Every structure is written in structure tokens, then in C-alpha cells.
mmCIF file of C-alpha atoms in Angstrom:
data_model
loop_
_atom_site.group_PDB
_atom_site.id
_atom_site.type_symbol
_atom_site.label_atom_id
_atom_site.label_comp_id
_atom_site.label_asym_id
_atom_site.label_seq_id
_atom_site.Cartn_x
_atom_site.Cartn_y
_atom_site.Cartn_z
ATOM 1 C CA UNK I 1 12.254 28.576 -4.703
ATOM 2 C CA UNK I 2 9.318 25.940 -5.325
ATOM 3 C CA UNK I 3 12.137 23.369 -6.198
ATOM 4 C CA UNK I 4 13.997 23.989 -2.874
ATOM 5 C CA UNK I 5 11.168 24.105 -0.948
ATOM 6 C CA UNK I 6 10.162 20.449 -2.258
ATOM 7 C CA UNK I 7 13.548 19.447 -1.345
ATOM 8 C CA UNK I 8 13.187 20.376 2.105
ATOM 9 C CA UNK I 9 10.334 18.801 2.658
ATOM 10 C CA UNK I 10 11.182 15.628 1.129
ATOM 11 C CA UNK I 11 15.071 16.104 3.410
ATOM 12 C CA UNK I 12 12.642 16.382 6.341
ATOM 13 C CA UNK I 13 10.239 13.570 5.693
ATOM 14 C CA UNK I 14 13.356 10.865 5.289
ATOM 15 C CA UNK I 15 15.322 12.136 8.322
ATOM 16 C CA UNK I 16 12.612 11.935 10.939
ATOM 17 C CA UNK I 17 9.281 9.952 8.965
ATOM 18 C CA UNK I 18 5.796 10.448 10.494
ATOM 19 C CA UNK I 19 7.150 13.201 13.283
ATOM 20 C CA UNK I 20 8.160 15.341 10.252
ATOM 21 C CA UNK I 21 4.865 14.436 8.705
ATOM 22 C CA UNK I 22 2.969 15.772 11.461
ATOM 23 C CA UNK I 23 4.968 19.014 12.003
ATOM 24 C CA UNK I 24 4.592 19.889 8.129
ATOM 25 C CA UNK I 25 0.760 19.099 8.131
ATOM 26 C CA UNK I 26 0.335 21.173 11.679
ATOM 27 C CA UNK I 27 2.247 24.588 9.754
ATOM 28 C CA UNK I 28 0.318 23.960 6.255
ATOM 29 C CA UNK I 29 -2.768 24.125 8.361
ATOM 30 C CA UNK I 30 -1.483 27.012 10.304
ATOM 31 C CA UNK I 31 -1.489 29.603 7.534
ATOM 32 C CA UNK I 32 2.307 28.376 6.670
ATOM 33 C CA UNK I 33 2.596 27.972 2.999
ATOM 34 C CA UNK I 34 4.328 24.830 3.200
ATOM 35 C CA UNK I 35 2.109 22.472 0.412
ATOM 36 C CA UNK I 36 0.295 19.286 1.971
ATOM 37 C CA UNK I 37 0.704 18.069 -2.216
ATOM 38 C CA UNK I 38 3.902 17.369 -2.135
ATOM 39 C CA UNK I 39 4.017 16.018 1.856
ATOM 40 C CA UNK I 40 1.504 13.727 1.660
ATOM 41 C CA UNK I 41 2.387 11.975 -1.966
ATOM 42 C CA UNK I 42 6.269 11.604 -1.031
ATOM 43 C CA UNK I 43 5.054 10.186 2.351
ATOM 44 C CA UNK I 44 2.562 8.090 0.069
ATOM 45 C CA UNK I 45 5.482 7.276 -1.938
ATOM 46 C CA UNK I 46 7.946 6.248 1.319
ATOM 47 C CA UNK I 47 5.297 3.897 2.429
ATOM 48 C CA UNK I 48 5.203 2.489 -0.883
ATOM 49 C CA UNK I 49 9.171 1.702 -0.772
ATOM 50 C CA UNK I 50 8.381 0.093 2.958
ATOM 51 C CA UNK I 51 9.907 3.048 4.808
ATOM 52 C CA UNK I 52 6.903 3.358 6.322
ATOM 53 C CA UNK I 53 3.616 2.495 6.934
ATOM 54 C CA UNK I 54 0.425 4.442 4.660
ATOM 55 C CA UNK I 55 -2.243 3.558 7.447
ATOM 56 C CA UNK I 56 -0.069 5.757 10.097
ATOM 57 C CA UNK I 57 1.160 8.321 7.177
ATOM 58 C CA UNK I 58 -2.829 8.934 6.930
ATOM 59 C CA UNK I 59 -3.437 8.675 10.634
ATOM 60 C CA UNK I 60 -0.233 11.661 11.298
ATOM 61 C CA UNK I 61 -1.040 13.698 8.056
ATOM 62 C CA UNK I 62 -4.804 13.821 9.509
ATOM 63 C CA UNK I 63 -3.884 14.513 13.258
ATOM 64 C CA UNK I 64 -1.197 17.503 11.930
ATOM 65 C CA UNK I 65 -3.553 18.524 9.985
ATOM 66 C CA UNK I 66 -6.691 18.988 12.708
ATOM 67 C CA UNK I 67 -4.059 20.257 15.500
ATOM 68 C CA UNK I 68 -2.742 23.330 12.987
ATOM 69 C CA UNK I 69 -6.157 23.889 11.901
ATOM 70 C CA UNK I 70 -7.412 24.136 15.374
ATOM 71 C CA UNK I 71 -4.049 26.561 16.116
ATOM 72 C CA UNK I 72 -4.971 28.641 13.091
ATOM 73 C CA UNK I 73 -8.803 28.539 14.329
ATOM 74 C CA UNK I 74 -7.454 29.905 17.256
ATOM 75 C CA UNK I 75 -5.480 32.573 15.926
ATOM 76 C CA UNK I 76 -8.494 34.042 14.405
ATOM 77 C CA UNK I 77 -10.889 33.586 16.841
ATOM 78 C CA UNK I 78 -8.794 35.534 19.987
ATOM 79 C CA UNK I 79 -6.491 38.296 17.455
ATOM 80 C CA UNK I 80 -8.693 41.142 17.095
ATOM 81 C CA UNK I 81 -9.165 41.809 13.166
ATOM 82 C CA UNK I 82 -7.329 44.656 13.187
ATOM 83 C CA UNK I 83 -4.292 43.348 13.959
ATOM 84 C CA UNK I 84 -4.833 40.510 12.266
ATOM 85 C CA UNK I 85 -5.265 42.679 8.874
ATOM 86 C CA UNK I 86 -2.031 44.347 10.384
ATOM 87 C CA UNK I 87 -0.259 41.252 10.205
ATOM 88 C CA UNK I 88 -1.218 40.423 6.948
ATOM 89 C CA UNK I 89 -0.285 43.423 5.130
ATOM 90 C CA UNK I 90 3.077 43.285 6.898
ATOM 91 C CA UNK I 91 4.133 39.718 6.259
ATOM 92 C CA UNK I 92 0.871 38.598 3.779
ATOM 93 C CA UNK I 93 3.554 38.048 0.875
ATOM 94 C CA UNK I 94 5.874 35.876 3.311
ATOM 95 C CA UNK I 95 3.100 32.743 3.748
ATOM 96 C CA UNK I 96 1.209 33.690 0.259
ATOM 97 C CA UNK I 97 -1.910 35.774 1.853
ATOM 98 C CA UNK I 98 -3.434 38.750 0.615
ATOM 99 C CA UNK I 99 -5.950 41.115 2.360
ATOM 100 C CA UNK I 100 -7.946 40.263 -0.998
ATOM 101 C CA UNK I 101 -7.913 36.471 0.152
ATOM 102 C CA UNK I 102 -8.676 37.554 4.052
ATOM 103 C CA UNK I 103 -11.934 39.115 2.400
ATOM 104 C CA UNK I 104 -12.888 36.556 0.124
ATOM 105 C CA UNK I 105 -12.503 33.694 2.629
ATOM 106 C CA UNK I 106 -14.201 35.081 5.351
ATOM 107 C CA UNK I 107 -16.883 36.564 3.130
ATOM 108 C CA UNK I 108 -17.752 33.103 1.979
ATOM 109 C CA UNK I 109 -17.501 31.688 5.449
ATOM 110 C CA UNK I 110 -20.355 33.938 6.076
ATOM 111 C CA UNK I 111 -22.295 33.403 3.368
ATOM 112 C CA UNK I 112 -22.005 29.075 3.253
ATOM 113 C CA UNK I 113 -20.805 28.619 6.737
ATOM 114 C CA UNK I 114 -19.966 25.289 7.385
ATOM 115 C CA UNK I 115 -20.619 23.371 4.100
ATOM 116 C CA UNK I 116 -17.451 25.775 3.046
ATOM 117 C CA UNK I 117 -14.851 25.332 5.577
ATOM 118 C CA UNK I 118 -15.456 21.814 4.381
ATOM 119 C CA UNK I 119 -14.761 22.126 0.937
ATOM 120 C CA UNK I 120 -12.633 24.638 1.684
ATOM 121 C CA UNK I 121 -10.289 22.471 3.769
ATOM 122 C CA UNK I 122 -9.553 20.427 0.685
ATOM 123 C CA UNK I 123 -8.930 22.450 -1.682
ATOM 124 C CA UNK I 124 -5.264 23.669 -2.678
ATOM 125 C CA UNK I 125 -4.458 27.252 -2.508
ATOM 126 C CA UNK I 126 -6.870 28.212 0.011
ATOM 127 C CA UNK I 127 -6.784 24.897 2.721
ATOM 128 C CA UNK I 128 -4.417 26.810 4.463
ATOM 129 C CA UNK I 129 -6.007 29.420 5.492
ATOM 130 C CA UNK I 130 -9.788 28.340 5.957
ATOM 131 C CA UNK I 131 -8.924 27.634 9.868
ATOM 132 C CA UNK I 132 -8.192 30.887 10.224
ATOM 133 C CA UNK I 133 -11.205 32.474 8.442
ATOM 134 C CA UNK I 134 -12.844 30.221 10.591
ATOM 135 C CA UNK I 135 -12.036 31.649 13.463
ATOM 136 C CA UNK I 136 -12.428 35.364 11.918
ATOM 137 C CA UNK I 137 -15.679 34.458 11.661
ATOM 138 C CA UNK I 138 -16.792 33.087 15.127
ATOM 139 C CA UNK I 139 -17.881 29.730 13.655
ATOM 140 C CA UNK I 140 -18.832 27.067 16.217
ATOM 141 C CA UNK I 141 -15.896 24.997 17.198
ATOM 142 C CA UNK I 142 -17.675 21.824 17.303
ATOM 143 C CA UNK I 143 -19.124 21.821 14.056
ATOM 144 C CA UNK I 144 -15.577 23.091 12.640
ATOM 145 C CA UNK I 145 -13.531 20.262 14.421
ATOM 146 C CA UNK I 146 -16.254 17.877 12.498
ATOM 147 C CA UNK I 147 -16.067 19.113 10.075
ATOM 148 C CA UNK I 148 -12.329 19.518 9.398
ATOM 149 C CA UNK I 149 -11.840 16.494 10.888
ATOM 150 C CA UNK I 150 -14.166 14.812 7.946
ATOM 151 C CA UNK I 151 -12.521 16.817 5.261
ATOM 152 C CA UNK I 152 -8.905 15.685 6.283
ATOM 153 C CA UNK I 153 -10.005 12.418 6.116
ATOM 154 C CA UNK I 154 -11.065 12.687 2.678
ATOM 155 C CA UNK I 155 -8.198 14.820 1.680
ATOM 156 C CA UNK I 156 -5.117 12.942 3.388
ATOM 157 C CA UNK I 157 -6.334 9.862 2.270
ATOM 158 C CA UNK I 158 -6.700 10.524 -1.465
ATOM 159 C CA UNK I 159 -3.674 12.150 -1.730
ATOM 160 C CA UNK I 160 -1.858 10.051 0.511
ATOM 161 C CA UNK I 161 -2.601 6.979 -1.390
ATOM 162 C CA UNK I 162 -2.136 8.854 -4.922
ATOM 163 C CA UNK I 163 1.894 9.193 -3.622
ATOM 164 C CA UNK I 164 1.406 5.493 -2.834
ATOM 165 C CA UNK I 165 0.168 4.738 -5.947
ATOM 166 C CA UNK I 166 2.214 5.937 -7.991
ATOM 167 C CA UNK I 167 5.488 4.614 -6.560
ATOM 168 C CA UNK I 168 8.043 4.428 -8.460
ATOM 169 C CA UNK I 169 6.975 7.549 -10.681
ATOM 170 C CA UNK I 170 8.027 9.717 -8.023
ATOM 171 C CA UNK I 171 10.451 11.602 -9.706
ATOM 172 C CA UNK I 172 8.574 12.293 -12.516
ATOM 173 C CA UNK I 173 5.573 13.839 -9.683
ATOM 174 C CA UNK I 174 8.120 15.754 -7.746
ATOM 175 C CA UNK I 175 9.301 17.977 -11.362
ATOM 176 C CA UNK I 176 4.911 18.390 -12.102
ATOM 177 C CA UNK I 177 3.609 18.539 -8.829
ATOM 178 C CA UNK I 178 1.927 21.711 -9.271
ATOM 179 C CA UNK I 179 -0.122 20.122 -13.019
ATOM 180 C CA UNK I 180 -0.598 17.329 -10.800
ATOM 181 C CA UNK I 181 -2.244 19.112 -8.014
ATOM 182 C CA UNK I 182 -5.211 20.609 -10.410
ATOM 183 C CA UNK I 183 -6.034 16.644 -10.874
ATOM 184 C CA UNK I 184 -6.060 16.550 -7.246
ATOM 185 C CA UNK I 185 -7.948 19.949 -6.751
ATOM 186 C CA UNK I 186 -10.690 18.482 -8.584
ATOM 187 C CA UNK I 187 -10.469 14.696 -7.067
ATOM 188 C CA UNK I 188 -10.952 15.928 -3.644
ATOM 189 C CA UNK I 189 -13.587 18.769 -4.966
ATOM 190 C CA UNK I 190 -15.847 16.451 -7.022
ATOM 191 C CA UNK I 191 -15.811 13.652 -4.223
ATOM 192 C CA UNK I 192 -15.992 16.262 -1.632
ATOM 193 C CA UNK I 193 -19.330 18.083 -3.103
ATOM 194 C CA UNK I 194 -20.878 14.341 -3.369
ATOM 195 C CA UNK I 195 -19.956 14.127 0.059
ATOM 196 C CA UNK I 196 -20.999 17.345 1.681
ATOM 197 C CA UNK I 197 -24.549 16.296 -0.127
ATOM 198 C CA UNK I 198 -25.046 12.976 1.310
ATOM 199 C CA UNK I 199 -23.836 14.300 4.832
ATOM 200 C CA UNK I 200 -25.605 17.354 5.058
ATOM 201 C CA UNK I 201 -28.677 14.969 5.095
ATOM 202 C CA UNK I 202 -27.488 13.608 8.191
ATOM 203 C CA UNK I 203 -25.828 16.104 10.290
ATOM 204 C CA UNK I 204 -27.589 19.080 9.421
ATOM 205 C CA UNK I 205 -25.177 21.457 9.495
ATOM 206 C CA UNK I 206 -26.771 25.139 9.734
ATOM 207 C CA UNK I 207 -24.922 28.451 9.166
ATOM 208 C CA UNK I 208 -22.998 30.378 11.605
#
């Protein structure tokens, strides 16, 4: 299932390039378990080859990635939690959400604020659905556009450029993407802690 998932994604990056980058990014971001790890490295990879261009991959993978956050923010904010809990227990095993994760991301939402949906949004296994716990929670939209919009930044540019990077070893990151995405996981965590301390200073984020 993982394999041929992979293989779709990679089918739909080489047909249509950075429009299929952005429509991937927008549905991981949306809740849609469809892994930014192995969109962003191939796309890394295709820029690497001269298909295209890693400036613009970053540029789309960040714009998908704000526009589904901001859907996903959206869903949460206006479905009322009932039927959003509804939703989840009917079709939670279809994009990889449990009511277990609903809790657990919206009870740290609460606690953190927005120092989490930062980290949050680039980290694997949960980036997906921080926009929507997001909106669960009633956080301020400014502050969560800034702050995704920071975190993406981070994100889709380190993983972007690992894809590039790595070039011709492709093949050997498509078969251990998933070992390969704990080195990333703790890349983007490390970098992003160092980050969220230095810009905390500045911006002053307070909790919702």
C-alpha cells in the first residue's frame, strides 16, 4: 500500500511538475494522509535532474502547503466538534486519524498554543493534522498563518533540498523513505526548537 502510494505520487509529480506539487502539499496539509517526505525529496530530486527548478519546487511545496493548512484550519474552526468527532470515528482509519490523536493534538494546542502548531507543522506523523487542531481550538488566524507560514519554510526547504541532494540516490530513498524520515523528523525538530527560541524573542507569541 505504502509502495503504491509512493508510486503515485512520484506518476503525479512527472506528469504535471510543480501543479502536482502544489495539489499534493494542499491535501497533506488538509488532513489527507498523502506524505510531504516522499513529495518534496522526489521533487528535490527532479530539480536535481533539471526537470525542474528547486527555488519554485520550495516556493509551490510552501504555498500548497499554507493554502491546505488554512483549508484544514478552516474545517475545524466552522464544523462543530461533534461532528467533527463524528467524522473521525467514521472515516478516522481512511486518512490515519484517531479520536486518541484529535485529543492529544488539541490538548497540546491548548496547553503550548502557538509555539506548538509550529513545531507541530514540521513534524511527520502529526503535520497533517495540526491545521485542523488549530482550528478546533479557536487559535488566532494571524498568528497561525505566521506561524505556519515560518514552519513551511523551514520544513519544505530542508527536505526539499535533502531530495536535491541526494540525486542520484533516489532509488535507494524511495525503498527507506520511512528510516529516512526519522533523520528528517529530528532535522526539522532540532533546527525548529532553535528556531522557535530565537523567534519567540521577537514576536512574542502568547497563548490562545
Amino acid at each position: 500500500m505504502l509502495e503504491q502510494l509512493s508510486g503515485l505520487i512520484i506518476h503525479i509529480i512527472q506528469s504535471v511538475g510543480y501543479f502536482g506539487v502544489f495539489v499534493l502539499m494542499v491535501l497533506n496539509s488538509t488532513a489527507i494522509p498523502i506524505p510531504s517526505e516522499v513529495i518534496l525529496p522526489f521533487a528535490g530530486f527532479l530539480a536535481n535532474q533539471g526537470d525542474l527548478s528547486l527555488i519554485l519546487v520550495i516556493v509551490v511545496g510552501i504555498l500548497g502547503d499554507l493554502v491546505g493548512s488554512i483549508i484544514g484550519y478552516s474545517i475545524g474552526f466552522f464544523l462543530e466538534e461533534n461532528l467533527l468527532l463524528g467524522l473521525i470515528k467514521k472515516y478516522g482509519k481512511i486518512i490515519l486519524i484517531t479520536e486518541h490523536d484529535y485529543h492529544k493534538a488539541t490538548g497540546w494546542i491548548k496547553k503550548y498554543g502557538i509555539p506548538f502548531v509550529f513545531i507541530g507543522k514540521m513534524t511527520p506523523g502529526i503535520k497533517s493534522f495540526v491545521a485542523v487542531a488549530a482550528g478546533i481550538t479557536e487559535v488566532k488566524f494571524t498568528k497561525f498563518v505566521i506561524s505556519n507560514l515560518l514552519a513551511a519554510l523551514i520544513y519544505v526547504s530542508i527536505v526539499s533540498y535533502i531530495g536535491f541532494y541526494l540525486g542520484s540516490q533516489w532509488d535507494i530513498l524511495g525503498a527507506y523513505f520511512r528510516k529516512f524520515e526519522l533523520v528528517i523528523a529530528a532535522l526539522v525538530i532540532i533546527f525548529g526548537l532553535l528556531y522557535v527560541n530565537y523567534k519567540l524573542k521577537i514576536i512574542k507569541f502568547r497563548k490562545n
